[in-house]
PDB file of C-alpha atoms in Angstrom:
ATOM      1  CA  MET D  18      29.441  55.966  79.517  1.00  0.00           C
ATOM      2  CA  VAL D  19      26.131  54.100  79.664  1.00  0.00           C
ATOM      3  CA  LEU D  20      27.025  52.892  83.162  1.00  0.00           C
ATOM      4  CA  VAL D  21      27.632  56.502  84.230  1.00  0.00           C
ATOM      5  CA  PHE D  22      24.162  57.571  83.081  1.00  0.00           C
ATOM      6  CA  LEU D  23      22.559  54.575  84.825  1.00  0.00           C
ATOM      7  CA  PHE D  24      24.396  55.397  88.042  1.00  0.00           C
ATOM      8  CA  LEU D  25      23.364  59.043  87.907  1.00  0.00           C
ATOM      9  CA  GLY D  26      19.740  58.141  87.176  1.00  0.00           C
ATOM     10  CA  CYS D  27      19.536  55.830  90.167  1.00  0.00           C
ATOM     11  CA  ALA D  28      21.592  57.990  92.517  1.00  0.00           C
ATOM     12  CA  VAL D  29      19.860  61.361  92.226  1.00  0.00           C
ATOM     13  CA  PRO D  30      16.538  60.259  93.828  1.00  0.00           C
ATOM     14  CA  ALA D  31      18.408  58.242  96.434  1.00  0.00           C
ATOM     15  CA  ILE D  32      20.591  61.049  97.736  1.00  0.00           C
ATOM     16  CA  PHE D  33      17.609  63.202  98.611  1.00  0.00           C
ATOM     17  CA  ALA D  34      15.849  60.257 100.249  1.00  0.00           C
ATOM     18  CA  GLN D  35      18.915  59.666 102.437  1.00  0.00           C
ATOM     19  CA  GLY D  36      19.456  63.302 103.395  1.00  0.00           C
ATOM     20  CA  PHE D  37      21.800  64.867 100.904  1.00  0.00           C
ATOM     21  CA  PHE D  38      23.593  67.520 102.922  1.00  0.00           C
ATOM     22  CA  GLY D  39      24.479  65.437 105.974  1.00  0.00           C
ATOM     23  CA  GLY D  40      27.070  63.234 104.293  1.00  0.00           C
ATOM     24  CA  LEU D  41      28.674  65.624 101.804  1.00  0.00           C
ATOM     25  CA  VAL D  42      32.443  65.550 101.265  1.00  0.00           C
ATOM     26  CA  TRP D  43      33.675  69.014 100.230  1.00  0.00           C
ATOM     27  CA  SER D  44      36.693  69.703  98.016  1.00  0.00           C
ATOM     28  CA  PHE D  45      38.298  72.915  96.739  1.00  0.00           C
ATOM     29  CA  LYS D  46      40.375  73.035  93.556  1.00  0.00           C
ATOM     30  CA  GLY D  47      42.879  75.215  91.771  1.00  0.00           C
ATOM     31  CA  SER D  48      43.689  74.201  88.209  1.00  0.00           C
ATOM     32  CA  VAL D  49      45.482  75.171  85.037  1.00  0.00           C
ATOM     33  CA  LEU D  50      42.868  74.998  82.270  1.00  0.00           C
ATOM     34  CA  VAL D  51      44.023  74.548  78.665  1.00  0.00           C
ATOM     35  CA  ILE D  52      41.646  75.296  75.756  1.00  0.00           C
ATOM     36  CA  PRO D  53      43.532  74.098  72.651  1.00  0.00           C
ATOM     37  CA  GLU D  54      42.819  75.472  69.186  1.00  0.00           C
ATOM     38  CA  ASP D  55      44.148  75.089  65.650  1.00  0.00           C
ATOM     39  CA  ASN D  56      43.110  78.213  63.775  1.00  0.00           C
ATOM     40  CA  GLY D  57      46.463  79.068  62.233  1.00  0.00           C
ATOM     41  CA  LEU D  58      47.102  82.804  61.973  1.00  0.00           C
ATOM     42  CA  GLU D  59      43.406  83.615  62.483  1.00  0.00           C
ATOM     43  CA  GLY D  60      43.540  83.160  66.249  1.00  0.00           C
ATOM     44  CA  ASP D  61      46.016  83.970  68.985  1.00  0.00           C
ATOM     45  CA  PRO D  62      47.847  81.239  70.961  1.00  0.00           C
ATOM     46  CA  MET D  63      45.600  78.826  72.836  1.00  0.00           C
ATOM     47  CA  PRO D  64      44.374  80.014  76.233  1.00  0.00           C
ATOM     48  CA  ILE D  65      46.178  78.638  79.279  1.00  0.00           C
ATOM     49  CA  LEU D  66      44.144  79.880  82.213  1.00  0.00           C
ATOM     50  CA  GLY D  67      43.887  79.732  85.961  1.00  0.00           C
ATOM     51  CA  SER D  68      40.680  78.168  87.252  1.00  0.00           C
ATOM     52  CA  LEU D  69      39.145  77.864  90.721  1.00  0.00           C
ATOM     53  CA  GLY D  70      36.535  75.297  91.684  1.00  0.00           C
ATOM     54  CA  VAL D  71      34.565  73.571  94.403  1.00  0.00           C
ATOM     55  CA  SER D  72      32.879  70.171  94.558  1.00  0.00           C
ATOM     56  CA  ALA D  73      30.620  68.235  96.891  1.00  0.00           C
ATOM     57  CA  ALA D  74      30.401  64.451  96.837  1.00  0.00           C
ATOM     58  CA  HIS D  75      27.741  62.234  98.407  1.00  0.00           C
ATOM     59  CA  PRO D  76      28.977  58.737  99.364  1.00  0.00           C
ATOM     60  CA  PHE D  77      27.289  55.439  98.505  1.00  0.00           C
ATOM     61  CA  GLY D  78      29.369  53.096 100.604  1.00  0.00           C
ATOM     62  CA  GLU D  79      33.137  53.452 100.936  1.00  0.00           C
ATOM     63  CA  ARG D  80      34.086  53.649  97.264  1.00  0.00           C
ATOM     64  CA  LEU D  81      31.244  55.146  95.209  1.00  0.00           C
ATOM     65  CA  PHE D  82      30.209  58.809  95.235  1.00  0.00           C
ATOM     66  CA  LEU D  83      27.963  61.135  93.299  1.00  0.00           C
ATOM     67  CA  GLU D  84      29.815  64.416  92.871  1.00  0.00           C
ATOM     68  CA  ALA D  85      28.681  67.868  91.790  1.00  0.00           C
ATOM     69  CA  SER D  86      31.391  70.360  90.825  1.00  0.00           C
ATOM     70  CA  LEU D  87      31.635  73.982  89.735  1.00  0.00           C
ATOM     71  CA  ASP D  88      34.723  75.544  88.129  1.00  0.00           C
ATOM     72  CA  PHE D  89      35.227  79.168  87.086  1.00  0.00           C
ATOM     73  CA  TYR D  90      37.465  80.690  84.414  1.00  0.00           C
ATOM     74  CA  THR D  91      37.606  83.763  82.206  1.00  0.00           C
ATOM     75  CA  THR D  92      39.250  84.500  78.846  1.00  0.00           C
ATOM     76  CA  HIS D  93      38.873  86.576  75.668  1.00  0.00           C
ATOM     77  CA  TYR D  94      37.397  85.697  72.278  1.00  0.00           C
ATOM     78  CA  GLY D  95      36.781  87.363  68.945  1.00  0.00           C
ATOM     79  CA  PHE D  96      34.400  86.527  66.093  1.00  0.00           C
ATOM     80  CA  PRO D  97      35.584  88.515  63.055  1.00  0.00           C
ATOM     81  CA  ASP D  98      33.560  88.878  59.867  1.00  0.00           C
ATOM     82  CA  GLY D  99      33.873  85.780  57.701  1.00  0.00           C
ATOM     83  CA  ALA D 100      34.734  83.466  60.581  1.00  0.00           C
ATOM     84  CA  LYS D 101      32.553  80.410  61.224  1.00  0.00           C
ATOM     85  CA  TRP D 102      33.249  80.131  64.954  1.00  0.00           C
ATOM     86  CA  PRO D 103      34.817  82.319  67.691  1.00  0.00           C
ATOM     87  CA  TYR D 104      38.595  82.406  68.032  1.00  0.00           C
ATOM     88  CA  PRO D 105      40.519  82.732  71.303  1.00  0.00           C
ATOM     89  CA  TYR D 106      42.153  86.168  71.380  1.00  0.00           C
ATOM     90  CA  ALA D 107      44.861  87.719  73.504  1.00  0.00           C
ATOM     91  CA  GLU D 108      43.787  90.676  75.616  1.00  0.00           C
ATOM     92  CA  GLU D 109      45.202  93.268  73.212  1.00  0.00           C
ATOM     93  CA  ASN D 110      42.984  91.901  70.388  1.00  0.00           C
ATOM     94  CA  ARG D 111      39.942  91.352  72.585  1.00  0.00           C
ATOM     95  CA  SER D 112      36.323  91.756  71.549  1.00  0.00           C
ATOM     96  CA  THR D 113      34.499  89.545  74.047  1.00  0.00           C
ATOM     97  CA  ARG D 114      35.225  88.560  77.619  1.00  0.00           C
ATOM     98  CA  VAL D 115      33.867  85.097  78.338  1.00  0.00           C
ATOM     99  CA  VAL D 116      33.231  84.181  81.976  1.00  0.00           C
ATOM    100  CA  GLY D 117      32.763  80.431  82.138  1.00  0.00           C
ATOM    101  CA  SER D 118      31.125  78.379  84.884  1.00  0.00           C
ATOM    102  CA  ILE D 119      31.577  74.655  84.302  1.00  0.00           C
ATOM    103  CA  LEU D 120      28.873  72.798  86.227  1.00  0.00           C
ATOM    104  CA  GLY D 121      29.458  69.038  86.385  1.00  0.00           C
ATOM    105  CA  PHE D 122      27.733  65.948  87.737  1.00  0.00           C
ATOM    106  CA  GLN D 123      29.807  62.780  87.808  1.00  0.00           C
ATOM    107  CA  ALA D 124      30.033  59.308  89.277  1.00  0.00           C
ATOM    108  CA  LEU D 125      33.252  58.917  91.269  1.00  0.00           C
ATOM    109  CA  TYR D 126      35.034  55.732  92.319  1.00  0.00           C
ATOM    110  CA  ARG D 127      37.701  55.974  95.029  1.00  0.00           C
ATOM    111  CA  ARG D 128      39.961  53.108  96.103  1.00  0.00           C
ATOM    112  CA  GLU D 129      42.318  53.033  99.070  1.00  0.00           C
ATOM    113  CA  ILE D 130      45.930  52.231  98.170  1.00  0.00           C
ATOM    114  CA  SER D 131      47.254  52.568 101.707  1.00  0.00           C
ATOM    115  CA  SER D 132      46.072  54.077 104.964  1.00  0.00           C
ATOM    116  CA  SER D 133      47.210  57.518 103.736  1.00  0.00           C
ATOM    117  CA  MET D 134      46.737  57.321  99.958  1.00  0.00           C
ATOM    118  CA  TRP D 135      43.674  57.012  97.690  1.00  0.00           C
ATOM    119  CA  PHE D 136      43.187  56.766  93.927  1.00  0.00           C
ATOM    120  CA  ARG D 137      40.030  58.070  92.253  1.00  0.00           C
ATOM    121  CA  VAL D 138      38.503  58.053  88.797  1.00  0.00           C
ATOM    122  CA  TYR D 139      35.281  59.706  87.669  1.00  0.00           C
ATOM    123  CA  GLY D 140      33.133  60.584  84.692  1.00  0.00           C
ATOM    124  CA  GLY D 141      29.844  62.258  83.882  1.00  0.00           C
ATOM    125  CA  LEU D 142      28.294  65.256  82.182  1.00  0.00           C
ATOM    126  CA  SER D 143      29.057  68.954  82.506  1.00  0.00           C
ATOM    127  CA  ALA D 144      27.674  72.219  81.172  1.00  0.00           C
ATOM    128  CA  ASP D 145      29.902  75.170  80.301  1.00  0.00           C
ATOM    129  CA  LEU D 146      27.638  78.097  81.188  1.00  0.00           C
ATOM    130  CA  ARG D 147      29.427  80.937  79.370  1.00  0.00           C
ATOM    131  CA  LEU D 148      28.554  84.549  80.020  1.00  0.00           C
ATOM    132  CA  CYS D 149      29.658  86.640  77.021  1.00  0.00           C
ATOM    133  CA  LEU D 150      30.386  90.312  77.751  1.00  0.00           C
ATOM    134  CA  ILE D 151      31.780  93.134  75.633  1.00  0.00           C
ATOM    135  CA  ALA D 152      35.453  93.397  76.589  1.00  0.00           C
ATOM    136  CA  GLY D 153      36.298  96.346  78.778  1.00  0.00           C
ATOM    137  CA  GLY D 154      38.232  99.398  77.655  1.00  0.00           C
ATOM    138  CA  LEU D 155      36.774  99.627  74.129  1.00  0.00           C
ATOM    139  CA  GLU D 156      35.237 102.824  72.787  1.00  0.00           C
ATOM    140  CA  GLY D 157      33.604 104.188  69.662  1.00  0.00           C
ATOM    141  CA  ALA D 158      33.790 102.014  66.531  1.00  0.00           C
ATOM    142  CA  ASP D 159      35.854  99.390  68.370  1.00  0.00           C
ATOM    143  CA  ARG D 160      33.073  98.956  70.911  1.00  0.00           C
ATOM    144  CA  ASP D 161      30.425  98.755  68.170  1.00  0.00           C
ATOM    145  CA  ASP D 162      32.398  96.029  66.391  1.00  0.00           C
ATOM    146  CA  ALA D 163      32.956  94.215  69.683  1.00  0.00           C
ATOM    147  CA  SER D 164      29.233  94.370  70.460  1.00  0.00           C
ATOM    148  CA  ALA D 165      28.383  92.630  67.182  1.00  0.00           C
ATOM    149  CA  GLU D 166      31.110  90.011  67.723  1.00  0.00           C
ATOM    150  CA  THR D 167      29.946  89.392  71.288  1.00  0.00           C
ATOM    151  CA  SER D 168      26.401  88.756  70.093  1.00  0.00           C
ATOM    152  CA  ARG D 169      27.646  86.241  67.504  1.00  0.00           C
ATOM    153  CA  THR D 170      29.907  84.594  70.081  1.00  0.00           C
ATOM    154  CA  ALA D 171      27.064  84.131  72.570  1.00  0.00           C
ATOM    155  CA  SER D 172      24.763  82.740  69.863  1.00  0.00           C
ATOM    156  CA  TYR D 173      27.439  80.268  68.804  1.00  0.00           C
ATOM    157  CA  PHE D 174      28.358  79.012  72.277  1.00  0.00           C
ATOM    158  CA  TRP D 175      24.706  78.573  73.319  1.00  0.00           C
ATOM    159  CA  GLY D 176      23.515  77.095  70.011  1.00  0.00           C
ATOM    160  CA  GLN D 177      23.260  73.405  69.025  1.00  0.00           C
ATOM    161  CA  GLY D 178      24.156  72.153  72.492  1.00  0.00           C
ATOM    162  CA  ARG D 179      27.722  73.504  72.349  1.00  0.00           C
ATOM    163  CA  TRP D 180      27.574  73.949  76.128  1.00  0.00           C
ATOM    164  CA  ILE D 181      27.316  70.167  76.760  1.00  0.00           C
ATOM    165  CA  PHE D 182      30.621  68.472  77.640  1.00  0.00           C
ATOM    166  CA  PRO D 183      31.097  64.917  78.937  1.00  0.00           C
ATOM    167  CA  VAL D 184      33.958  64.940  81.424  1.00  0.00           C
ATOM    168  CA  ALA D 185      36.379  62.278  82.667  1.00  0.00           C
ATOM    169  CA  GLY D 186      39.093  62.572  85.256  1.00  0.00           C
ATOM    170  CA  ALA D 187      41.468  60.824  87.606  1.00  0.00           C
ATOM    171  CA  GLY D 188      43.567  61.776  90.580  1.00  0.00           C
ATOM    172  CA  MET D 189      45.148  60.813  93.856  1.00  0.00           C
ATOM    173  CA  ASP D 190      44.695  62.043  97.420  1.00  0.00           C
ATOM    174  CA  PHE D 191      47.134  61.964 100.307  1.00  0.00           C
ATOM    175  CA  ALA D 192      46.413  62.356 104.011  1.00  0.00           C
ATOM    176  CA  ALA D 193      47.940  65.712 104.947  1.00  0.00           C
ATOM    177  CA  SER D 194      46.369  65.614 108.413  1.00  0.00           C
ATOM    178  CA  GLN D 195      43.428  64.081 110.251  1.00  0.00           C
ATOM    179  CA  LYS D 196      41.215  66.886 108.958  1.00  0.00           C
ATOM    180  CA  PHE D 197      42.036  67.163 105.255  1.00  0.00           C
ATOM    181  CA  LEU D 198      43.487  65.463 102.185  1.00  0.00           C
ATOM    182  CA  LEU D 199      45.773  67.040  99.610  1.00  0.00           C
ATOM    183  CA  GLY D 200      45.663  65.655  96.082  1.00  0.00           C
ATOM    184  CA  PHE D 201      45.862  66.347  92.378  1.00  0.00           C
ATOM    185  CA  ASP D 202      43.444  66.081  89.467  1.00  0.00           C
ATOM    186  CA  LEU D 203      43.717  65.456  85.736  1.00  0.00           C
ATOM    187  CA  ARG D 204      40.547  66.158  83.721  1.00  0.00           C
ATOM    188  CA  ALA D 205      39.385  66.223  80.104  1.00  0.00           C
ATOM    189  CA  TRP D 206      36.164  67.614  78.605  1.00  0.00           C
ATOM    190  CA  PHE D 207      34.901  66.216  75.302  1.00  0.00           C
ATOM    191  CA  PRO D 208      33.124  68.356  72.634  1.00  0.00           C
ATOM    192  CA  LEU D 209      30.110  66.088  72.205  1.00  0.00           C
ATOM    193  CA  TYR D 210      28.335  68.703  70.079  1.00  0.00           C
ATOM    194  CA  LYS D 211      30.683  67.931  67.164  1.00  0.00           C
ATOM    195  CA  VAL D 212      28.769  64.668  66.701  1.00  0.00           C
ATOM    196  CA  TRP D 213      25.624  66.485  65.532  1.00  0.00           C
ATOM    197  CA  SER D 214      26.618  70.054  64.646  1.00  0.00           C
ATOM    198  CA  GLY D 215      27.910  69.100  61.184  1.00  0.00           C
ATOM    199  CA  GLU D 216      30.692  71.731  61.333  1.00  0.00           C
ATOM    200  CA  ASP D 217      34.034  71.327  59.611  1.00  0.00           C
ATOM    201  CA  LEU D 218      36.079  72.080  62.724  1.00  0.00           C
ATOM    202  CA  PRO D 219      39.743  71.395  63.500  1.00  0.00           C
ATOM    203  CA  ALA D 220      40.112  68.074  65.320  1.00  0.00           C
ATOM    204  CA  ILE D 221      41.252  69.717  68.559  1.00  0.00           C
ATOM    205  CA  GLU D 222      38.567  72.436  68.546  1.00  0.00           C
ATOM    206  CA  GLY D 223      36.232  72.301  71.556  1.00  0.00           C
ATOM    207  CA  TRP D 224      38.402  70.096  73.760  1.00  0.00           C
ATOM    208  CA  ARG D 225      39.730  71.328  77.073  1.00  0.00           C
ATOM    209  CA  PHE D 226      42.092  69.837  79.643  1.00  0.00           C
ATOM    210  CA  ALA D 227      42.956  70.681  83.235  1.00  0.00           C
ATOM    211  CA  ALA D 228      45.582  69.722  85.794  1.00  0.00           C
ATOM    212  CA  GLY D 229      45.445  70.985  89.335  1.00  0.00           C
ATOM    213  CA  LEU D 230      45.530  70.563  93.090  1.00  0.00           C
ATOM    214  CA  ARG D 231      42.614  69.434  95.233  1.00  0.00           C
ATOM    215  CA  PHE D 232      42.026  70.136  98.931  1.00  0.00           C
ATOM    216  CA  THR D 233      39.426  67.812 100.525  1.00  0.00           C
ATOM    217  CA  LEU D 234      37.911  68.100 103.994  1.00  0.00           C
ATOM    218  CA  ARG D 235      37.711  64.785 105.856  1.00  0.00           C
TER     219      ARG D 235
END
């Protein structure tokens, strides 16, 4: 992880000095995002969501890249009285709609396996920028309760650095044509905030995982 931070610190000034936009490699992603939880009967089943994303990578030679990525997802949460953190809820029990934008910056290493196949591995830091909205379709007392829960949910997600997530991933790309590559990704985000927040959380709380397809322009 230290090597990742050193690479990012050295690379950011360099990419602008070299002309950032000229050498960008663009990729588009569709993923299945899993947000596991272990709240027993308090929460609904863990969210398994569709996610769309885009990334741009600046090369440093043939194998090293600095990549910026942005992934979008949306799901529902609730924060009932007496709870210590928000619980994922199914739509019928909704209080808060969370629209997440995961912004990541990572060092990427890509190695050629054959003339039409590449392996890549990457790691860095990401920020889950969660917009918390009162869920639609609620009226009267239900909406008032949802408003209070939404306020608590936003305060929780944005407090104590709970939006900071180191990320690591790996994948492979295959030459689909002379103009683009088709590949797959496996990614994991780590709840770093649990190191300092002092909360008694379930072990799986805060983690998230994704598997998906990646379309890269050559």
